[in-house]
C-alpha positions as a printed Julia matrix, in Angstrom:
228×3 Matrix{Float64}:
 -43.99  -28.48  -61.81
 -42.02  -25.34  -61.15
 -38.29  -25.13  -60.77
 -37.84  -23.22  -57.54
 -35.26  -22.62  -54.87
 -34.73  -20.47  -51.86
 -32.91  -17.15  -51.97
 -29.61  -18.58  -50.74
 -29.62  -21.3   -53.39
 -30.23  -18.83  -56.2
 -27.76  -16.17  -55.13
 -24.82  -18.51  -55.64
 -25.62  -18.5   -59.37
 -25.67  -14.68  -59.62
 -22.61  -12.66  -60.62
 -21.79  -10.02  -57.96
 -20.79   -7.58  -60.71
 -23.63   -7.86  -63.24
 -26.28   -9.07  -60.77
 -27.41  -11.58  -63.39
 -27.32  -15.34  -63.79
 -23.95  -16.78  -64.84
 -23.66  -17.57  -68.53
 -19.87  -17.75  -68.85
 -18.58  -18.09  -65.26
 -14.86  -17.66  -64.71
 -12.66  -17.99  -61.65
 -10.51  -14.94  -60.91
  -7.26  -14.74  -58.97
  -9.15  -13.78  -55.79
 -10.82  -17.2   -55.8
 -14.26  -15.72  -56.59
 -16.53  -16.53  -59.51
 -17.7   -13.82  -61.89
 -19.37  -13.5   -65.27
 -16.5   -13.21  -67.75
 -17.69   -9.97  -69.33
 -18.37   -8.44  -65.91
 -14.91   -9.1   -64.44
 -13.23   -8.03  -67.69
 -15.1    -4.72  -67.52
 -14.03   -4.33  -63.89
 -10.37   -4.9   -64.78
 -10.65   -2.37  -67.59
 -12.2     0.05  -65.1
  -9.2    -0.34  -62.77
  -6.82    0.34  -65.65
  -8.78    3.4   -66.79
  -8.55    4.84  -63.28
  -4.82    4.09  -63.22
  -5.28    1.74  -60.3
  -3.85   -1.74  -59.77
  -6.25   -4.54  -60.58
  -8.05   -5.47  -57.39
 -10.77   -7.88  -56.39
 -14.17   -6.18  -56.8
 -15.27   -7.85  -53.56
 -12.26   -7.74  -51.22
 -10.47   -4.78  -52.9
  -7.17   -6.58  -52.45
  -4.73   -6.57  -55.36
  -5.0    -9.58  -57.66
  -3.76  -10.83  -61.0
  -5.58  -10.57  -64.32
  -5.67  -14.3   -65.09
  -9.1   -15.83  -65.58
 -10.02  -19.47  -66.0
 -13.31  -21.17  -66.72
 -15.07  -22.15  -63.51
 -15.85  -25.71  -64.51
 -17.38  -26.45  -61.12
 -19.92  -23.62  -61.5
 -20.65  -24.75  -65.07
 -21.32  -28.25  -63.76
 -23.58  -26.96  -60.98
 -25.53  -24.82  -63.43
 -25.96  -27.84  -65.7
 -26.98  -30.08  -62.82
 -29.45  -27.5   -61.6
 -30.98  -27.27  -65.05
 -31.21  -31.05  -65.35
 -32.97  -31.21  -61.99
 -36.29  -30.72  -63.73
 -38.16  -33.99  -64.32
 -37.72  -35.16  -67.92
 -41.51  -35.4   -68.26
 -41.8   -31.67  -67.65
 -41.85  -29.32  -70.62
 -40.78  -26.42  -68.45
 -37.36  -24.93  -69.06
 -35.24  -23.51  -66.23
 -36.08  -19.9   -65.49
 -33.67  -18.5   -62.94
 -35.14  -15.03  -63.19
 -38.6   -16.31  -62.38
 -37.17  -18.08  -59.35
 -35.51  -14.83  -58.3
 -38.88  -13.25  -57.58
 -38.75  -11.86  -54.08
 -34.98  -11.35  -54.03
 -34.41   -7.58  -53.63
 -32.78   -6.58  -56.92
 -33.37   -4.83  -60.21
 -34.83   -8.11  -61.47
 -38.09   -7.1   -59.8
 -38.53   -4.7   -62.73
 -38.17   -7.5   -65.27
 -41.94   -7.77  -65.79
 -42.12   -4.09  -66.72
 -39.19   -4.36  -69.11
 -40.61   -7.54  -70.63
 -43.83   -5.69  -71.49
 -42.08   -2.61  -72.89
 -39.24   -4.22  -74.83
 -41.39   -5.42  -77.77
 -42.66   -1.83  -78.08
 -39.21   -0.21  -78.04
 -39.3     0.97  -81.69
 -42.88    2.21  -81.38
 -42.16    4.05  -78.14
 -39.02    5.59  -79.61
 -41.06    7.0   -82.48
 -44.13    8.16  -80.6
 -42.35    9.46  -77.5
 -39.58   11.28  -79.29
 -38.08   13.86  -76.97
 -39.93   12.48  -73.96
 -37.94   12.02  -70.79
 -38.95    9.75  -67.9
 -39.93   11.42  -64.63
 -37.23   12.24  -62.12
 -37.42   11.71  -58.39
 -35.55   14.18  -56.18
 -34.93   13.41  -52.5
 -34.08   16.34  -50.22
 -33.68   16.25  -46.46
 -31.5    16.9   -43.46
 -28.26   15.06  -42.78
 -28.59   11.37  -41.92
 -32.37   11.35  -42.39
 -32.34    8.35  -44.72
 -32.2     9.93  -48.2
 -29.71    7.41  -49.53
 -31.59    4.52  -47.93
 -34.8     5.6   -49.65
 -33.13    5.9   -53.06
 -31.42    2.55  -52.61
 -34.75    0.87  -51.89
 -36.23    2.48  -55.01
 -33.34    1.65  -57.32
 -32.76   -1.75  -55.67
 -28.98   -1.28  -56.02
 -26.54   -1.09  -53.07
 -24.56    1.77  -54.62
 -24.96    4.53  -52.05
 -22.19    5.24  -49.52
 -22.76    3.76  -46.08
 -21.34    5.24  -42.9
 -22.52    6.12  -39.43
 -21.22    9.62  -40.12
 -22.05   12.05  -42.9
 -21.0    10.21  -46.05
 -23.03   11.33  -49.1
 -21.11   14.54  -49.63
 -22.08   15.36  -53.21
 -25.28   15.3   -55.3
 -25.9    11.97  -57.0
 -27.86   11.23  -60.16
 -28.99    7.63  -60.68
 -30.29    6.45  -64.05
 -31.83    3.02  -64.57
 -31.33    1.44  -67.98
 -32.41   -1.79  -69.63
 -30.4    -3.84  -72.1
 -30.61   -7.28  -73.64
 -27.3    -8.27  -72.01
 -26.69   -7.7   -68.32
 -24.22   -4.89  -67.66
 -22.67   -3.68  -64.4
 -23.48   -0.2   -63.08
 -21.37    2.62  -64.49
 -19.98    5.48  -62.43
 -18.99    8.88  -63.76
 -18.2    12.3   -62.33
 -19.95   15.22  -64.03
 -19.29   18.93  -63.62
 -22.67   20.28  -62.57
 -21.94   23.72  -64.05
 -20.74   22.67  -67.5
 -22.41   19.26  -67.75
 -19.13   17.76  -68.95
 -18.01   14.31  -67.82
 -14.73   14.71  -65.9
 -14.19   11.08  -64.89
 -15.53    7.82  -66.27
 -17.74    6.15  -67.02
 -16.24    3.26  -65.08
 -17.8    -0.14  -64.47
 -18.4    -0.91  -60.79
 -19.74   -4.1   -59.15
 -23.4    -4.22  -58.24
 -22.83   -6.02  -54.95
 -20.5    -3.45  -53.39
 -20.57   -0.46  -55.71
 -21.09    1.8   -52.7
 -17.36    1.44  -51.99
 -16.46    2.92  -55.38
 -19.02    5.7   -55.02
 -17.67    6.68  -51.59
 -14.04    6.59  -52.73
 -14.86    8.66  -55.82
 -16.67   11.25  -53.7
 -13.7    11.47  -51.34
 -11.28   11.9   -54.25
 -13.41   14.68  -55.77
 -13.57   16.5   -52.44
  -9.81   16.2   -52.0
  -9.24   17.6   -55.48
 -11.56   20.5   -54.76
  -9.74   21.26  -51.54
  -6.31   21.15  -53.22
  -7.23   23.03  -56.37
  -9.82   25.41  -54.99
 -12.15   23.96  -57.59
 -15.92   24.06  -57.11
 -18.91   22.82  -59.01
 -18.06   19.14  -59.47
 -20.87   16.77  -58.54
């Protein structure tokens, strides 16, 4: 007997920063629940950018206090214990997440490749994965296409022209869920000029848009060109 649930039921157990199942859920000052490591990385990101600590969801200023979300812990435990005791099946949130648009749809690929990581590292030394470049006119859906491919809502959204600079998106796999990281790179020198900063998966497009706007303002003020 499988342990299943609809999309709405499962999403409440997913951290909006790491986009992964809660393991150590904490309640932040904005009243929202996050994975502890995810919200701590977000707070560090705010400090690195010399910004006040804000809620990653509402963007309103909040305190840095965190407390264990005992209610979420209880719900996770109850959900796990919902499997009949006669069943040998263990809860598999990620299996239940099949069909929810997210990077978890690549989990089957990663699961097959992970055991071969050392072998691939040795035999494919110097090999780089293929790159996909999207070029088109303004407002023709370039960002929408890339977002559907990457399965991350990190591209700026606006009815007007909003993606004002080239963007490079790299997908990575790790044993522990990590939030997306944002950095600004000088396209002429290849040097990182800002970041990397942790941004929330659920609304990372806000950070990307604000960073683009800041870069454009700096270029206008300093007469500086070549930052992407």
